[in-house]
Coordinates of C-alpha atoms in Angstrom, one line a residue:
M22 CA 29.2 -117.9 150.7
P23 CA 26.2 -117.2 153.1
F24 CA 27.6 -114.4 155.2
F25 CA 29.1 -112.8 152.1
H26 CA 25.6 -113.3 150.5
Q27 CA 23.9 -111.5 153.6
L28 CA 26.4 -108.7 153.8
F29 CA 26.2 -107.5 150.2
E30 CA 22.8 -108.6 149.0
G31 CA 20.9 -105.5 147.4
H32 CA 24.3 -103.9 146.6
P33 CA 23.9 -102.7 143.0
Y34 CA 27.6 -104.0 142.4
Y35 CA 27.0 -107.4 144.3
A36 CA 27.6 -109.6 141.3
V37 CA 30.9 -107.7 141.0
F38 CA 31.9 -108.4 144.4
A39 CA 30.9 -111.9 144.3
V40 CA 33.1 -112.6 141.2
L41 CA 36.0 -110.8 142.5
Q42 CA 36.0 -112.6 145.9
G43 CA 35.5 -116.0 144.2
A44 CA 38.5 -115.3 142.1
L45 CA 40.6 -114.5 145.0
T46 CA 39.3 -117.6 146.8
V47 CA 40.4 -119.8 144.0
W48 CA 43.5 -118.1 143.6
L49 CA 44.3 -118.6 147.2
L50 CA 43.2 -122.2 147.7
L51 CA 45.4 -123.1 144.7
D52 CA 48.3 -121.1 146.4
C53 CA 47.7 -122.9 149.7
R54 CA 47.9 -126.5 148.0
N55 CA 50.9 -125.5 146.1
R56 CA 52.7 -123.9 149.1
G57 CA 51.8 -127.0 151.2
Q58 CA 50.1 -125.0 153.9
D59 CA 48.6 -126.9 156.9
Q60 CA 45.2 -128.4 155.7
T61 CA 43.4 -126.2 158.3
W62 CA 44.2 -123.2 156.1
F63 CA 42.3 -124.5 153.2
W64 CA 39.1 -125.0 155.0
V65 CA 39.5 -121.6 156.7
I66 CA 39.6 -120.1 153.2
L67 CA 36.7 -122.2 151.8
W68 CA 34.4 -122.1 154.7
F69 CA 34.8 -118.6 156.2
Q70 CA 33.9 -116.3 153.5
P71 CA 35.0 -113.5 153.0
F72 CA 37.0 -113.4 156.0
G73 CA 39.1 -116.5 155.6
A74 CA 40.6 -115.7 152.2
W75 CA 41.6 -112.5 153.3
A76 CA 43.0 -113.7 156.5
Y77 CA 45.1 -116.3 154.5
F78 CA 46.2 -113.2 152.3
V79 CA 47.3 -111.2 155.0
V80 CA 49.2 -113.8 157.2
V81 CA 50.5 -116.2 154.6
K82 CA 50.5 -114.6 150.8
L83 CA 51.5 -110.9 152.0
G84 CA 54.9 -112.2 152.7
D85 CA 55.5 -113.0 149.0
F86 CA 55.1 -109.4 148.1
R87 CA 57.2 -108.2 151.2
G88 CA 59.8 -110.4 150.1
R89 CA 60.5 -109.2 146.8
Q90 CA 63.3 -106.9 146.1
A91 CA 61.0 -104.5 144.1
F92 CA 59.1 -103.7 147.4
Q93 CA 62.3 -103.4 149.7
G94 CA 62.8 -100.0 151.1
G95 CA 59.4 -98.8 150.9
S96 CA 55.9 -99.4 151.1
W97 CA 54.9 -102.7 149.0
L98 CA 51.5 -101.2 148.4
A99 CA 53.1 -98.2 146.9
S100 CA 55.5 -100.3 145.0
L101 CA 52.5 -102.0 143.0
F102 CA 51.5 -98.8 141.5
E103 CA 55.2 -97.6 140.9
R104 CA 56.1 -97.2 137.2
R105 CA 59.1 -99.7 136.5
A106 CA 62.0 -97.9 135.3
S107 CA 63.1 -98.4 131.5
L108 CA 66.3 -99.7 130.5
D109 CA 67.7 -96.5 129.4
E110 CA 66.6 -94.9 132.9
L111 CA 68.6 -97.6 134.7
R112 CA 71.5 -97.0 132.4
Y113 CA 71.5 -93.3 133.2
Q114 CA 71.5 -93.9 136.9
A115 CA 74.2 -96.2 137.0
E116 CA 76.5 -94.1 134.8
H117 CA 75.8 -90.5 136.6
V118 CA 75.0 -92.1 140.0
P119 CA 77.3 -95.3 140.0
T120 CA 76.0 -96.6 143.7
L121 CA 75.8 -100.1 144.2
T122 CA 72.2 -100.4 144.0
N123 CA 72.0 -98.4 140.9
Q124 CA 74.9 -100.7 139.1
F125 CA 72.9 -103.8 140.5
A126 CA 69.5 -102.8 139.0
L127 CA 70.8 -102.3 135.8
A128 CA 72.5 -105.8 135.7
Q129 CA 69.5 -107.4 136.8
R130 CA 67.6 -105.8 134.0
L131 CA 70.3 -106.8 131.5
M132 CA 70.2 -110.5 132.5
E133 CA 66.7 -110.4 132.5
Q134 CA 66.6 -109.5 128.9
G135 CA 69.6 -111.9 128.0
A136 CA 72.3 -109.4 127.9
H137 CA 74.6 -111.2 130.4
E138 CA 77.9 -110.0 128.8
E139 CA 76.8 -106.4 129.1
A140 CA 75.8 -107.0 132.7
I141 CA 79.1 -108.4 133.9
P142 CA 81.0 -105.3 134.1
F143 CA 78.4 -103.8 136.4
L144 CA 78.5 -106.5 138.4
E145 CA 82.0 -106.8 138.5
A146 CA 81.9 -103.0 139.8
G147 CA 79.6 -103.9 142.5
L148 CA 81.7 -106.5 143.9
K149 CA 84.7 -104.0 144.1
T150 CA 82.5 -102.2 146.7
E151 CA 81.2 -105.2 148.2
P152 CA 83.3 -108.4 147.6
D153 CA 80.9 -110.9 149.6
H154 CA 77.8 -109.5 148.3
G155 CA 76.0 -112.8 147.9
Q156 CA 73.6 -111.8 145.1
L157 CA 76.2 -110.1 143.3
L158 CA 78.4 -113.2 143.3
Y159 CA 75.5 -115.4 142.3
S160 CA 74.4 -113.0 139.4
L161 CA 78.1 -112.6 138.0
A162 CA 78.3 -116.7 137.9
L163 CA 75.2 -116.9 136.5
S164 CA 76.0 -114.4 133.8
R165 CA 79.3 -116.6 133.1
V166 CA 77.6 -119.8 133.0
R167 CA 74.9 -118.5 130.5
L168 CA 77.8 -117.4 128.3
G169 CA 79.5 -120.7 128.5
H170 CA 82.2 -119.6 130.6
A171 CA 81.6 -122.0 133.5
D172 CA 85.2 -122.3 134.5
Q173 CA 85.1 -118.5 135.5
A174 CA 81.8 -119.1 137.5
I175 CA 82.8 -121.9 139.6
P176 CA 85.3 -120.0 142.1
S177 CA 82.6 -117.4 142.7
L178 CA 80.2 -120.0 143.7
E179 CA 82.5 -122.3 145.6
R180 CA 83.5 -118.9 147.8
L181 CA 79.6 -118.4 148.2
V182 CA 78.6 -122.0 149.5
A183 CA 81.7 -122.0 151.7
R184 CA 80.5 -119.1 153.4
D185 CA 76.9 -119.9 153.2
P186 CA 75.9 -123.2 152.1
R187 CA 72.1 -122.8 152.4
W188 CA 72.3 -119.5 150.6
H189 CA 69.0 -118.6 149.1
N190 CA 67.5 -122.1 149.5
Y191 CA 70.6 -123.7 148.1
D192 CA 70.5 -122.0 144.6
A193 CA 74.3 -121.3 144.9
W194 CA 74.7 -125.1 145.4
R195 CA 72.5 -126.2 142.3
L196 CA 74.1 -123.5 139.7
L197 CA 77.7 -124.7 141.1
I198 CA 76.7 -128.1 140.2
E199 CA 75.5 -126.8 136.9
A200 CA 78.6 -125.2 136.1
R201 CA 80.7 -128.2 137.1
A202 CA 78.7 -130.2 134.6
A203 CA 78.9 -127.5 132.0
R204 CA 82.9 -127.5 132.4
G205 CA 82.9 -131.2 131.8
D206 CA 83.7 -132.1 135.5
G207 CA 81.2 -135.0 135.8
P208 CA 82.7 -136.2 138.9
G209 CA 82.7 -132.7 140.7
A210 CA 79.0 -132.2 139.7
L211 CA 77.9 -135.5 141.4
E212 CA 80.1 -134.8 144.4
G213 CA 78.2 -131.8 144.7
C214 CA 74.9 -133.2 144.1
R215 CA 75.9 -135.8 147.1
E216 CA 76.8 -132.9 149.4
L217 CA 73.5 -131.1 148.3
R218 CA 71.6 -134.0 149.3
R219 CA 73.4 -134.4 152.6
L220 CA 72.5 -130.8 153.3
A221 CA 68.8 -131.0 152.2
P222 CA 67.5 -134.2 151.4
T223 CA 64.5 -133.1 149.5
L224 CA 62.8 -135.0 146.8
E225 CA 64.0 -132.2 144.4
N226 CA 67.6 -132.6 145.3
H227 CA 67.2 -136.4 145.3
C228 CA 66.2 -135.8 141.4
L229 CA 69.0 -133.9 140.8
L230 CA 71.2 -136.4 142.2
G231 CA 69.5 -139.1 140.3
E232 CA 70.1 -137.4 137.1
H233 CA 73.8 -136.9 137.5
L234 CA 74.2 -140.6 138.8
L235 CA 72.6 -141.5 135.2
A236 CA 74.9 -139.3 133.4
Q237 CA 78.2 -140.9 135.0
G238 CA 76.7 -144.4 134.2
R239 CA 75.6 -145.3 137.6
A240 CA 72.0 -146.8 136.7
E241 CA 71.5 -148.9 139.7
E242 CA 72.5 -146.5 142.3
A243 CA 70.3 -144.1 140.6
R244 CA 67.3 -146.8 140.6
L245 CA 67.7 -147.4 144.3
L246 CA 68.0 -144.0 145.2
L247 CA 64.8 -142.8 142.9
E248 CA 62.8 -146.0 144.4
R249 CA 63.5 -145.2 147.8
S250 CA 62.7 -141.5 147.6
L251 CA 59.3 -142.1 145.9
R252 CA 58.7 -144.8 148.7
D253 CA 59.3 -142.0 151.2
H254 CA 57.4 -139.7 149.1
D255 CA 54.3 -142.1 149.1
F256 CA 54.1 -142.2 153.1
A257 CA 54.9 -138.4 153.7
P258 CA 52.5 -136.2 155.2
G259 CA 49.7 -134.8 152.7
P260 CA 51.0 -131.2 152.5
I261 CA 54.7 -132.2 151.7
R262 CA 53.1 -134.5 149.1
R263 CA 51.1 -131.9 147.3
R264 CA 54.3 -129.6 147.3
N265 CA 56.7 -132.5 145.9
R266 CA 54.2 -133.6 143.3
P267 CA 56.3 -132.2 140.3
W268 CA 59.6 -133.8 141.9
A269 CA 57.7 -137.2 142.2
S270 CA 56.7 -136.8 138.7
Q271 CA 60.4 -136.1 137.7
A272 CA 61.5 -139.2 139.7
R273 CA 59.2 -141.6 138.0
R274 CA 60.2 -140.2 134.6
L275 CA 63.8 -140.8 135.5
L276 CA 63.1 -144.5 136.6
K277 CA 61.4 -145.1 133.4
S278 CA 64.5 -143.9 131.4
I279 CA 66.5 -146.6 133.3
A280 CA 66.7 -149.8 131.0
P281 CA 65.8 -153.1 132.6
G282 CA 68.7 -155.0 133.9

């Protein structure tokens, strides 16, 4: 970091600055690789120190913080230092000021702690106010699936994907497939996988389809699908290959599980 060295050389805290800037650079390089960003960003971060790393942080990484629910409705920087409300505080707010926001915040915290059964009444109350609220529909369905009531979750999910098939990067579709499989509807889960692959033919969704093909005894179809998917992966652009490495490994594991012949 020649420029960084010239900028801070002689400063009493130069070593601290250098260590922090180095840690930031490594973190952002890993983020750039995992995110599958254009290779140009990788070299900007690496060679244009310290400004390249901070440029990537502002242009790309900062969007992660702005997108989180914890930062909605106010300054994300202020929220970094805001004390997280306790479960008792959230419960008090939901009981005494039963707004949709308060009820949903309590339900989310309960779900984080695995208390899905306790979260359900607050999610249902929120849906009475906003029947088409996507996150409420999804959260209610997720709680029901985790409690072993997949049959009760399916109508909410089917309603959600019918209205917005691409909701939350297809999370609703994946949970619908999981719910159908948990209910014992293997053909329905397989049909959902095929539709999901049609909507988003990613390697992740190919792996999901491959798993359900194997579960339905369609080993040869699964083998052909996974081999074709891995061949496409091998010739994809570098950023896409890096982003899909975990799914490529999953596809190879599935192929190994298929008995020869």
